[in-house]
Structure formats: C-alpha cells, structure tokens
PDB file of N, CA, C and O in Angstrom:
ATOM      1  N   UNK I 112     -51.960   6.091  28.354  1.00  0.00           N
ATOM      2  CA  UNK I 112     -51.625   6.636  27.396  1.00  0.00           C
ATOM      3  C   UNK I 112     -52.579   7.427  26.271  1.00  0.00           C
ATOM      4  O   UNK I 112     -52.379   8.252  25.785  1.00  0.00           O
ATOM      5  N   UNK I 113     -54.026   7.068  26.541  1.00  0.00           N
ATOM      6  CA  UNK I 113     -54.773   7.629  25.571  1.00  0.00           C
ATOM      7  C   UNK I 113     -55.269   8.979  26.118  1.00  0.00           C
ATOM      8  O   UNK I 113     -55.200  10.197  25.398  1.00  0.00           O
ATOM      9  N   UNK I 114     -55.240   9.076  27.579  1.00  0.00           N
ATOM     10  CA  UNK I 114     -55.547  10.334  28.135  1.00  0.00           C
ATOM     11  C   UNK I 114     -54.586  11.375  27.963  1.00  0.00           C
ATOM     12  O   UNK I 114     -54.777  12.448  27.802  1.00  0.00           O
ATOM     13  N   UNK I 115     -53.271  10.920  28.178  1.00  0.00           N
ATOM     14  CA  UNK I 115     -52.026  11.863  27.841  1.00  0.00           C
ATOM     15  C   UNK I 115     -52.050  12.509  26.462  1.00  0.00           C
ATOM     16  O   UNK I 115     -51.925  13.668  26.064  1.00  0.00           O
ATOM     17  N   UNK I 116     -52.461  11.558  25.424  1.00  0.00           N
ATOM     18  CA  UNK I 116     -52.388  11.947  23.980  1.00  0.00           C
ATOM     19  C   UNK I 116     -53.736  12.883  23.587  1.00  0.00           C
ATOM     20  O   UNK I 116     -53.334  13.584  23.030  1.00  0.00           O
ATOM     21  N   UNK I 117     -54.679  12.610  24.125  1.00  0.00           N
ATOM     22  CA  UNK I 117     -56.230  12.992  23.875  1.00  0.00           C
ATOM     23  C   UNK I 117     -56.310  14.073  24.561  1.00  0.00           C
ATOM     24  O   UNK I 117     -57.149  14.904  24.278  1.00  0.00           O
ATOM     25  N   UNK I 118     -55.981  14.294  25.958  1.00  0.00           N
ATOM     26  CA  UNK I 118     -56.578  15.263  27.036  1.00  0.00           C
ATOM     27  C   UNK I 118     -55.516  16.215  27.406  1.00  0.00           C
ATOM     28  O   UNK I 118     -55.415  17.334  27.092  1.00  0.00           O
ATOM     29  N   UNK I 119     -54.421  15.276  28.020  1.00  0.00           N
ATOM     30  CA  UNK I 119     -53.396  16.121  28.558  1.00  0.00           C
ATOM     31  C   UNK I 119     -52.516  17.056  27.908  1.00  0.00           C
ATOM     32  O   UNK I 119     -52.437  18.339  28.118  1.00  0.00           O
ATOM     33  N   UNK I 120     -51.831  16.410  26.670  1.00  0.00           N
ATOM     34  CA  UNK I 120     -51.094  17.234  25.947  1.00  0.00           C
ATOM     35  C   UNK I 120     -51.758  18.318  25.072  1.00  0.00           C
ATOM     36  O   UNK I 120     -51.205  19.445  24.857  1.00  0.00           O
ATOM     37  N   UNK I 121     -53.155  18.098  24.652  1.00  0.00           N
ATOM     38  CA  UNK I 121     -53.501  19.310  23.825  1.00  0.00           C
ATOM     39  C   UNK I 121     -53.878  20.293  24.604  1.00  0.00           C
ATOM     40  O   UNK I 121     -53.598  21.461  24.378  1.00  0.00           O
ATOM     41  N   UNK I 122     -54.307  20.017  25.907  1.00  0.00           N
ATOM     42  CA  UNK I 122     -54.547  21.346  26.941  1.00  0.00           C
ATOM     43  C   UNK I 122     -53.352  21.853  27.462  1.00  0.00           C
ATOM     44  O   UNK I 122     -53.223  22.919  27.239  1.00  0.00           O
ATOM     45  N   UNK I 123     -52.156  21.036  27.602  1.00  0.00           N
ATOM     46  CA  UNK I 123     -51.000  21.606  27.830  1.00  0.00           C
ATOM     47  C   UNK I 123     -50.373  22.481  26.851  1.00  0.00           C
ATOM     48  O   UNK I 123     -49.734  23.463  26.866  1.00  0.00           O
ATOM     49  N   UNK I 124     -50.185  22.007  25.640  1.00  0.00           N
ATOM     50  CA  UNK I 124     -49.814  22.671  24.273  1.00  0.00           C
ATOM     51  C   UNK I 124     -50.437  23.708  24.207  1.00  0.00           C
ATOM     52  O   UNK I 124     -49.899  24.958  23.901  1.00  0.00           O
ATOM     53  N   UNK I 125     -51.828  23.778  24.293  1.00  0.00           N
ATOM     54  CA  UNK I 125     -52.479  25.109  24.127  1.00  0.00           C
ATOM     55  C   UNK I 125     -52.403  26.284  25.201  1.00  0.00           C
ATOM     56  O   UNK I 125     -51.863  27.362  24.834  1.00  0.00           O
ATOM     57  N   UNK I 126     -51.930  25.857  26.375  1.00  0.00           N
ATOM     58  CA  UNK I 126     -51.450  26.859  27.445  1.00  0.00           C
ATOM     59  C   UNK I 126     -50.091  27.292  27.119  1.00  0.00           C
ATOM     60  O   UNK I 126     -49.755  28.420  27.583  1.00  0.00           O
ATOM     61  N   UNK I 127     -49.184  26.425  26.921  1.00  0.00           N
ATOM     62  CA  UNK I 127     -48.050  26.924  26.642  1.00  0.00           C
ATOM     63  C   UNK I 127     -47.666  27.665  25.226  1.00  0.00           C
ATOM     64  O   UNK I 127     -47.063  28.932  25.149  1.00  0.00           O
ATOM     65  N   UNK I 128     -48.594  27.521  24.262  1.00  0.00           N
ATOM     66  CA  UNK I 128     -48.589  28.173  23.094  1.00  0.00           C
ATOM     67  C   UNK I 128     -49.357  29.905  23.683  1.00  0.00           C
ATOM     68  O   UNK I 128     -48.607  30.734  22.862  1.00  0.00           O
ATOM     69  N   UNK I 129     -50.052  29.694  24.417  1.00  0.00           N
ATOM     70  CA  UNK I 129     -50.583  31.156  24.843  1.00  0.00           C
ATOM     71  C   UNK I 129     -49.383  31.835  25.649  1.00  0.00           C
ATOM     72  O   UNK I 129     -49.579  33.188  25.083  1.00  0.00           O
ATOM     73  N   UNK I 130     -48.711  31.377  26.089  1.00  0.00           N
ATOM     74  CA  UNK I 130     -47.693  32.131  26.895  1.00  0.00           C
ATOM     75  C   UNK I 130     -46.581  32.463  25.706  1.00  0.00           C
ATOM     76  O   UNK I 130     -46.114  33.591  25.884  1.00  0.00           O
ATOM     77  N   UNK I 131     -46.483  31.548  24.975  1.00  0.00           N
ATOM     78  CA  UNK I 131     -45.458  31.789  24.176  1.00  0.00           C
ATOM     79  C   UNK I 131     -45.723  32.894  22.880  1.00  0.00           C
ATOM     80  O   UNK I 131     -44.991  34.080  22.819  1.00  0.00           O
ATOM     81  N   UNK I 132     -47.032  33.176  22.867  1.00  0.00           N
ATOM     82  CA  UNK I 132     -47.329  34.087  21.784  1.00  0.00           C
ATOM     83  C   UNK I 132     -47.964  35.377  22.376  1.00  0.00           C
ATOM     84  O   UNK I 132     -48.062  36.129  21.561  1.00  0.00           O
ATOM     85  N   UNK I 133     -48.280  35.450  23.602  1.00  0.00           N
ATOM     86  CA  UNK I 133     -48.606  36.747  24.602  1.00  0.00           C
ATOM     87  C   UNK I 133     -47.679  37.449  25.180  1.00  0.00           C
ATOM     88  O   UNK I 133     -48.135  38.532  25.478  1.00  0.00           O
ATOM     89  N   UNK I 134     -46.709  37.037  25.356  1.00  0.00           N
ATOM     90  CA  UNK I 134     -45.675  37.517  26.331  1.00  0.00           C
ATOM     91  C   UNK I 134     -44.305  37.815  25.751  1.00  0.00           C
ATOM     92  O   UNK I 134     -43.923  36.752  24.604  1.00  0.00           O
ATOM     93  N   UNK I 135     -43.629  38.681  25.831  1.00  0.00           N
ATOM     94  CA  UNK I 135     -42.675  38.877  25.312  1.00  0.00           C
ATOM     95  C   UNK I 135     -41.436  38.137  25.947  1.00  0.00           C
ATOM     96  O   UNK I 135     -41.688  37.630  26.986  1.00  0.00           O
ATOM     97  N   UNK I 136     -40.020  38.289  25.292  1.00  0.00           N
ATOM     98  CA  UNK I 136     -38.880  37.797  26.203  1.00  0.00           C
ATOM     99  C   UNK I 136     -37.858  38.653  26.545  1.00  0.00           C
ATOM    100  O   UNK I 136     -37.669  39.543  25.819  1.00  0.00           O
ATOM    101  N   UNK I 137     -36.989  38.408  27.716  1.00  0.00           N
ATOM    102  CA  UNK I 137     -35.784  39.146  27.963  1.00  0.00           C
ATOM    103  C   UNK I 137     -34.704  38.762  27.238  1.00  0.00           C
ATOM    104  O   UNK I 137     -34.722  38.165  26.000  1.00  0.00           O
ATOM    105  N   UNK I 138     -33.452  39.574  27.195  1.00  0.00           N
ATOM    106  CA  UNK I 138     -32.359  39.297  26.406  1.00  0.00           C
ATOM    107  C   UNK I 138     -31.930  37.799  26.518  1.00  0.00           C
ATOM    108  O   UNK I 138     -31.161  37.320  25.729  1.00  0.00           O
ATOM    109  N   UNK I 139     -31.825  36.914  27.827  1.00  0.00           N
ATOM    110  CA  UNK I 139     -31.558  35.643  27.933  1.00  0.00           C
ATOM    111  C   UNK I 139     -32.637  34.737  27.295  1.00  0.00           C
ATOM    112  O   UNK I 139     -32.508  33.652  27.127  1.00  0.00           O
ATOM    113  N   UNK I 140     -33.766  35.252  26.794  1.00  0.00           N
ATOM    114  CA  UNK I 140     -34.768  34.617  26.012  1.00  0.00           C
ATOM    115  C   UNK I 140     -36.030  34.072  26.986  1.00  0.00           C
ATOM    116  O   UNK I 140     -36.723  33.293  26.771  1.00  0.00           O
ATOM    117  N   UNK I 141     -35.961  34.828  28.343  1.00  0.00           N
ATOM    118  CA  UNK I 141     -36.894  34.135  29.538  1.00  0.00           C
ATOM    119  C   UNK I 141     -37.964  34.755  29.209  1.00  0.00           C
ATOM    120  O   UNK I 141     -38.186  35.996  28.692  1.00  0.00           O
ATOM    121  N   UNK I 142     -39.465  34.241  29.431  1.00  0.00           N
ATOM    122  CA  UNK I 142     -40.539  34.911  29.341  1.00  0.00           C
ATOM    123  C   UNK I 142     -40.536  36.235  30.349  1.00  0.00           C
ATOM    124  O   UNK I 142     -40.299  35.781  31.349  1.00  0.00           O
ATOM    125  N   UNK I 143     -41.335  37.255  29.681  1.00  0.00           N
ATOM    126  CA  UNK I 143     -41.581  38.367  30.734  1.00  0.00           C
ATOM    127  C   UNK I 143     -43.069  38.322  30.796  1.00  0.00           C
ATOM    128  O   UNK I 143     -43.758  38.642  30.135  1.00  0.00           O
ATOM    129  N   UNK I 144     -43.603  37.764  31.854  1.00  0.00           N
ATOM    130  CA  UNK I 144     -45.043  37.635  32.331  1.00  0.00           C
ATOM    131  C   UNK I 144     -45.416  39.311  32.766  1.00  0.00           C
ATOM    132  O   UNK I 144     -45.698  39.403  34.159  1.00  0.00           O
ATOM    133  N   UNK I 145     -45.912  40.124  32.055  1.00  0.00           N
ATOM    134  CA  UNK I 145     -45.949  41.461  32.383  1.00  0.00           C
ATOM    135  C   UNK I 145     -46.948  42.100  31.579  1.00  0.00           C
ATOM    136  O   UNK I 145     -46.623  42.129  30.003  1.00  0.00           O
ATOM    137  N   UNK I 146     -48.095  42.684  31.540  1.00  0.00           N
ATOM    138  CA  UNK I 146     -48.664  42.559  32.900  1.00  0.00           C
ATOM    139  C   UNK I 146     -49.902  41.346  32.528  1.00  0.00           C
ATOM    140  O   UNK I 146     -50.224  41.144  31.883  1.00  0.00           O
ATOM    141  N   UNK I 147     -49.775  40.932  34.030  1.00  0.00           N
ATOM    142  CA  UNK I 147     -50.974  39.701  34.099  1.00  0.00           C
ATOM    143  C   UNK I 147     -51.474  39.717  35.405  1.00  0.00           C
ATOM    144  O   UNK I 147     -51.422  40.942  36.332  1.00  0.00           O
ATOM    145  N   UNK I 148     -52.755  39.135  35.606  1.00  0.00           N
ATOM    146  CA  UNK I 148     -53.457  39.007  36.808  1.00  0.00           C
ATOM    147  C   UNK I 148     -53.038  37.946  37.490  1.00  0.00           C
ATOM    148  O   UNK I 148     -52.672  36.831  37.307  1.00  0.00           O
ATOM    149  N   UNK I 149     -52.914  38.114  38.876  1.00  0.00           N
ATOM    150  CA  UNK I 149     -52.304  36.887  39.904  1.00  0.00           C
ATOM    151  C   UNK I 149     -53.696  36.339  41.052  1.00  0.00           C
ATOM    152  O   UNK I 149     -53.985  37.246  41.593  1.00  0.00           O
ATOM    153  N   UNK I 150     -53.932  34.964  40.731  1.00  0.00           N
ATOM    154  CA  UNK I 150     -54.854  34.512  41.521  1.00  0.00           C
ATOM    155  C   UNK I 150     -56.238  35.451  41.701  1.00  0.00           C
ATOM    156  O   UNK I 150     -56.546  35.420  42.861  1.00  0.00           O
ATOM    157  N   UNK I 151     -56.512  36.009  40.719  1.00  0.00           N
ATOM    158  CA  UNK I 151     -57.786  36.767  40.622  1.00  0.00           C
ATOM    159  C   UNK I 151     -58.118  37.820  41.565  1.00  0.00           C
ATOM    160  O   UNK I 151     -58.999  38.429  41.706  1.00  0.00           O
ATOM    161  N   UNK I 152     -56.754  38.454  42.193  1.00  0.00           N
ATOM    162  CA  UNK I 152     -56.852  39.466  43.410  1.00  0.00           C
ATOM    163  C   UNK I 152     -55.810  40.531  42.897  1.00  0.00           C
ATOM    164  O   UNK I 152     -56.310  41.492  43.414  1.00  0.00           O
ATOM    165  N   UNK I 153     -54.706  40.237  42.278  1.00  0.00           N
ATOM    166  CA  UNK I 153     -53.829  41.265  42.223  1.00  0.00           C
ATOM    167  C   UNK I 153     -53.819  41.440  40.537  1.00  0.00           C
ATOM    168  O   UNK I 153     -53.478  40.394  39.718  1.00  0.00           O
ATOM    169  N   UNK I 154     -53.920  42.853  40.284  1.00  0.00           N
ATOM    170  CA  UNK I 154     -53.793  42.985  38.598  1.00  0.00           C
ATOM    171  C   UNK I 154     -52.791  43.728  38.366  1.00  0.00           C
ATOM    172  O   UNK I 154     -52.001  44.362  39.134  1.00  0.00           O
ATOM    173  N   UNK I 155     -52.411  43.341  37.081  1.00  0.00           N
ATOM    174  CA  UNK I 155     -51.114  44.002  36.386  1.00  0.00           C
ATOM    175  C   UNK I 155     -50.089  44.024  37.251  1.00  0.00           C
ATOM    176  O   UNK I 155     -49.077  44.667  37.444  1.00  0.00           O
ATOM    177  N   UNK I 156     -49.531  42.686  37.593  1.00  0.00           N
ATOM    178  CA  UNK I 156     -48.481  42.152  38.316  1.00  0.00           C
ATOM    179  C   UNK I 156     -47.659  41.672  37.100  1.00  0.00           C
ATOM    180  O   UNK I 156     -47.567  41.510  35.875  1.00  0.00           O
ATOM    181  N   UNK I 157     -45.936  41.843  37.539  1.00  0.00           N
ATOM    182  CA  UNK I 157     -44.801  41.036  37.002  1.00  0.00           C
ATOM    183  C   UNK I 157     -44.399  39.921  37.567  1.00  0.00           C
ATOM    184  O   UNK I 157     -44.226  39.725  38.735  1.00  0.00           O
ATOM    185  N   UNK I 158     -44.514  38.892  36.513  1.00  0.00           N
ATOM    186  CA  UNK I 158     -43.788  37.602  37.056  1.00  0.00           C
ATOM    187  C   UNK I 158     -44.509  37.048  37.923  1.00  0.00           C
ATOM    188  O   UNK I 158     -44.055  36.706  39.095  1.00  0.00           O
ATOM    189  N   UNK I 159     -45.815  36.808  38.067  1.00  0.00           N
ATOM    190  CA  UNK I 159     -46.687  36.095  39.146  1.00  0.00           C
ATOM    191  C   UNK I 159     -46.123  35.109  39.624  1.00  0.00           C
ATOM    192  O   UNK I 159     -45.887  34.076  38.815  1.00  0.00           O
ATOM    193  N   UNK I 160     -46.040  34.847  40.824  1.00  0.00           N
ATOM    194  CA  UNK I 160     -45.483  33.712  41.558  1.00  0.00           C
ATOM    195  C   UNK I 160     -46.643  32.073  41.239  1.00  0.00           C
ATOM    196  O   UNK I 160     -45.848  31.120  40.994  1.00  0.00           O
ATOM    197  N   UNK I 161     -47.741  32.464  41.167  1.00  0.00           N
ATOM    198  CA  UNK I 161     -48.517  31.134  40.736  1.00  0.00           C
ATOM    199  C   UNK I 161     -48.177  30.661  39.215  1.00  0.00           C
ATOM    200  O   UNK I 161     -47.971  29.767  39.050  1.00  0.00           O
ATOM    201  N   UNK I 162     -48.073  31.613  38.402  1.00  0.00           N
ATOM    202  CA  UNK I 162     -47.592  31.137  37.278  1.00  0.00           C
ATOM    203  C   UNK I 162     -46.341  30.704  37.187  1.00  0.00           C
ATOM    204  O   UNK I 162     -46.187  29.717  36.235  1.00  0.00           O
ATOM    205  N   UNK I 163     -45.502  31.335  37.659  1.00  0.00           N
ATOM    206  CA  UNK I 163     -43.946  30.759  37.595  1.00  0.00           C
ATOM    207  C   UNK I 163     -43.765  29.523  38.022  1.00  0.00           C
ATOM    208  O   UNK I 163     -43.301  28.588  37.767  1.00  0.00           O
ATOM    209  N   UNK I 164     -44.410  29.426  39.522  1.00  0.00           N
ATOM    210  CA  UNK I 164     -44.536  27.903  40.061  1.00  0.00           C
ATOM    211  C   UNK I 164     -45.108  26.897  39.173  1.00  0.00           C
ATOM    212  O   UNK I 164     -44.665  25.636  38.973  1.00  0.00           O
ATOM    213  N   UNK I 165     -46.109  27.036  38.373  1.00  0.00           N
ATOM    214  CA  UNK I 165     -46.695  26.034  37.816  1.00  0.00           C
ATOM    215  C   UNK I 165     -45.911  25.657  36.524  1.00  0.00           C
ATOM    216  O   UNK I 165     -45.728  24.771  36.212  1.00  0.00           O
ATOM    217  N   UNK I 166     -45.291  26.910  35.889  1.00  0.00           N
ATOM    218  CA  UNK I 166     -44.494  26.475  34.714  1.00  0.00           C
ATOM    219  C   UNK I 166     -43.375  25.436  35.016  1.00  0.00           C
ATOM    220  O   UNK I 166     -42.866  24.657  34.609  1.00  0.00           O
ATOM    221  N   UNK I 167     -42.700  25.936  36.177  1.00  0.00           N
ATOM    222  CA  UNK I 167     -41.429  25.243  36.933  1.00  0.00           C
ATOM    223  C   UNK I 167     -41.878  23.789  37.198  1.00  0.00           C
ATOM    224  O   UNK I 167     -41.005  22.775  37.158  1.00  0.00           O
ATOM    225  N   UNK I 168     -42.948  23.482  37.823  1.00  0.00           N
ATOM    226  CA  UNK I 168     -43.486  22.567  37.987  1.00  0.00           C
ATOM    227  C   UNK I 168     -43.709  21.221  36.968  1.00  0.00           C
ATOM    228  O   UNK I 168     -43.591  20.222  36.821  1.00  0.00           O
ATOM    229  N   UNK I 169     -44.771  21.888  35.846  1.00  0.00           N
ATOM    230  CA  UNK I 169     -45.194  21.185  34.785  1.00  0.00           C
ATOM    231  C   UNK I 169     -44.282  21.062  33.690  1.00  0.00           C
ATOM    232  O   UNK I 169     -44.107  19.638  33.070  1.00  0.00           O
ATOM    233  N   UNK I 170     -43.661  21.896  33.332  1.00  0.00           N
ATOM    234  CA  UNK I 170     -42.504  21.976  32.063  1.00  0.00           C
ATOM    235  C   UNK I 170     -41.434  20.835  32.264  1.00  0.00           C
ATOM    236  O   UNK I 170     -41.487  19.737  31.067  1.00  0.00           O
ATOM    237  N   UNK I 171     -40.902  20.633  33.357  1.00  0.00           N
ATOM    238  CA  UNK I 171     -39.952  19.535  33.388  1.00  0.00           C
ATOM    239  C   UNK I 171     -40.557  18.087  33.027  1.00  0.00           C
ATOM    240  O   UNK I 171     -39.917  17.153  32.546  1.00  0.00           O
ATOM    241  N   UNK I 172     -41.806  17.933  33.716  1.00  0.00           N
ATOM    242  CA  UNK I 172     -42.469  16.767  33.448  1.00  0.00           C
ATOM    243  C   UNK I 172     -42.952  16.538  32.220  1.00  0.00           C
ATOM    244  O   UNK I 172     -42.965  15.294  31.458  1.00  0.00           O
ATOM    245  N   UNK I 173     -43.422  17.449  31.557  1.00  0.00           N
ATOM    246  CA  UNK I 173     -43.743  17.284  30.275  1.00  0.00           C
ATOM    247  C   UNK I 173     -42.611  16.989  29.188  1.00  0.00           C
ATOM    248  O   UNK I 173     -42.787  16.259  28.397  1.00  0.00           O
ATOM    249  N   UNK I 174     -41.445  17.791  29.362  1.00  0.00           N
ATOM    250  CA  UNK I 174     -40.387  17.487  28.428  1.00  0.00           C
ATOM    251  C   UNK I 174     -39.707  15.948  28.827  1.00  0.00           C
ATOM    252  O   UNK I 174     -39.012  15.588  27.903  1.00  0.00           O
ATOM    253  N   UNK I 175     -39.869  15.632  30.008  1.00  0.00           N
ATOM    254  CA  UNK I 175     -39.664  13.923  30.160  1.00  0.00           C
ATOM    255  C   UNK I 175     -40.271  12.957  29.408  1.00  0.00           C
ATOM    256  O   UNK I 175     -39.650  11.767  29.446  1.00  0.00           O
ATOM    257  N   UNK I 176     -41.332  13.429  29.127  1.00  0.00           N
ATOM    258  CA  UNK I 176     -42.129  12.351  28.300  1.00  0.00           C
ATOM    259  C   UNK I 176     -41.448  12.230  27.050  1.00  0.00           C
ATOM    260  O   UNK I 176     -40.724  12.722  26.428  1.00  0.00           O
ATOM    261  N   UNK I 177     -41.559  10.968  26.332  1.00  0.00           N
ATOM    262  CA  UNK I 177     -40.750  10.428  25.606  1.00  0.00           C
ATOM    263  C   UNK I 177     -41.459  11.175  24.090  1.00  0.00           C
ATOM    264  O   UNK I 177     -42.493  11.554  24.219  1.00  0.00           O
ATOM    265  N   UNK I 178     -40.631  11.010  23.190  1.00  0.00           N
ATOM    266  CA  UNK I 178     -40.691  11.390  21.759  1.00  0.00           C
ATOM    267  C   UNK I 178     -42.314  11.052  21.126  1.00  0.00           C
ATOM    268  O   UNK I 178     -42.925  11.573  20.062  1.00  0.00           O
ATOM    269  N   UNK I 179     -42.646   9.917  21.865  1.00  0.00           N
ATOM    270  CA  UNK I 179     -44.113   9.223  21.142  1.00  0.00           C
ATOM    271  C   UNK I 179     -45.001  10.213  21.758  1.00  0.00           C
ATOM    272  O   UNK I 179     -46.109  10.491  21.246  1.00  0.00           O
ATOM    273  N   UNK I 180     -44.930  10.737  22.876  1.00  0.00           N
ATOM    274  CA  UNK I 180     -46.028  11.839  23.308  1.00  0.00           C
ATOM    275  C   UNK I 180     -45.766  13.120  22.786  1.00  0.00           C
ATOM    276  O   UNK I 180     -46.895  13.928  22.268  1.00  0.00           O
ATOM    277  N   UNK I 181     -44.664  13.875  22.772  1.00  0.00           N
ATOM    278  CA  UNK I 181     -44.218  15.136  22.222  1.00  0.00           C
ATOM    279  C   UNK I 181     -43.335  15.181  21.032  1.00  0.00           C
ATOM    280  O   UNK I 181     -42.260  14.680  21.588  1.00  0.00           O
ATOM    281  N   UNK I 182     -43.791  15.546  20.147  1.00  0.00           N
ATOM    282  CA  UNK I 182     -42.741  15.712  18.926  1.00  0.00           C
ATOM    283  C   UNK I 182     -41.465  16.541  19.005  1.00  0.00           C
ATOM    284  O   UNK I 182     -41.708  17.526  19.979  1.00  0.00           O
ATOM    285  N   UNK I 183     -40.673  16.309  18.542  1.00  0.00           N
ATOM    286  CA  UNK I 183     -39.340  17.102  18.989  1.00  0.00           C
ATOM    287  C   UNK I 183     -39.558  18.396  18.504  1.00  0.00           C
ATOM    288  O   UNK I 183     -39.032  19.417  19.244  1.00  0.00           O
ATOM    289  N   UNK I 184     -40.093  18.841  17.605  1.00  0.00           N
ATOM    290  CA  UNK I 184     -40.351  20.209  17.139  1.00  0.00           C
ATOM    291  C   UNK I 184     -41.360  20.890  18.150  1.00  0.00           C
ATOM    292  O   UNK I 184     -41.183  22.326  18.181  1.00  0.00           O
ATOM    293  N   UNK I 185     -42.048  20.362  18.828  1.00  0.00           N
ATOM    294  CA  UNK I 185     -43.041  21.050  19.947  1.00  0.00           C
ATOM    295  C   UNK I 185     -42.192  21.214  21.246  1.00  0.00           C
ATOM    296  O   UNK I 185     -42.771  21.877  21.983  1.00  0.00           O
ATOM    297  N   UNK I 186     -41.099  20.747  21.416  1.00  0.00           N
ATOM    298  CA  UNK I 186     -40.372  20.759  22.665  1.00  0.00           C
ATOM    299  C   UNK I 186     -39.711  21.988  22.753  1.00  0.00           C
ATOM    300  O   UNK I 186     -39.606  22.721  24.085  1.00  0.00           O
ATOM    301  N   UNK I 187     -39.549  22.880  21.648  1.00  0.00           N
ATOM    302  CA  UNK I 187     -38.632  24.042  21.624  1.00  0.00           C
ATOM    303  C   UNK I 187     -39.401  25.280  22.503  1.00  0.00           C
ATOM    304  O   UNK I 187     -39.097  25.891  23.255  1.00  0.00           O
ATOM    305  N   UNK I 188     -40.676  24.941  22.570  1.00  0.00           N
ATOM    306  CA  UNK I 188     -41.362  26.215  23.263  1.00  0.00           C
ATOM    307  C   UNK I 188     -41.412  25.809  24.694  1.00  0.00           C
ATOM    308  O   UNK I 188     -41.066  26.713  25.689  1.00  0.00           O
ATOM    309  N   UNK I 189     -41.681  24.508  25.249  1.00  0.00           N
ATOM    310  CA  UNK I 189     -41.250  24.415  26.669  1.00  0.00           C
ATOM    311  C   UNK I 189     -40.089  24.672  27.175  1.00  0.00           C
ATOM    312  O   UNK I 189     -40.084  25.234  28.410  1.00  0.00           O
ATOM    313  N   UNK I 190     -38.910  24.356  26.535  1.00  0.00           N
ATOM    314  CA  UNK I 190     -37.592  24.777  27.069  1.00  0.00           C
ATOM    315  C   UNK I 190     -37.246  26.138  27.173  1.00  0.00           C
ATOM    316  O   UNK I 190     -36.616  26.787  27.830  1.00  0.00           O
ATOM    317  N   UNK I 191     -38.068  26.830  26.185  1.00  0.00           N
ATOM    318  CA  UNK I 191     -37.722  28.170  26.220  1.00  0.00           C
ATOM    319  C   UNK I 191     -38.464  29.148  27.588  1.00  0.00           C
ATOM    320  O   UNK I 191     -38.135  30.109  27.913  1.00  0.00           O
ATOM    321  N   UNK I 192     -39.419  28.523  27.981  1.00  0.00           N
ATOM    322  CA  UNK I 192     -39.953  29.124  29.168  1.00  0.00           C
ATOM    323  C   UNK I 192     -39.406  29.641  30.281  1.00  0.00           C
ATOM    324  O   UNK I 192     -38.639  28.682  30.964  1.00  0.00           O
TER     325      UNK I 192
END
C-alpha cells in the first residue's frame, strides 16, 4: 500500500495529466495523440500503438483501485483517455 500511494500513483497521475494537458480530443472526447514519436524511431505519428496499448493496459487497472488510493475527482482524467 505504501508503494502504491507514494510511488506508483504519483508517477501514474503525472503521466496521465501530461496526456490530458498536451493533447486535444476528438468529438467523442477521446485523446488525439498527434503528433508524437513512437518507440524513438518514428517521428510525428498519429495515435502510436505503444502509447495506446499502454493506456489500455494501465488505465483499467488504475481505475479498479479503491477510492482509498485514487480520489473520485482524479478518476475523470483516466476515464476520458
């Protein structure tokens, strides 16, 4: 529990806030990852697979944590991605 609250969640929250603040959204409210680099080899790509795969793998697990870990007001960023 200590690791989750003091290490995991601050890093995950900062990463999600980066996506939320630096990328726009489409008409359905989904993130538009454009332009970004993918795996340090491909430049200025649209919705790179590594980023999408990571968000799809990590977000449901973070949102499954109890409210003791993630306050309700911080969950909205994760649901919108």
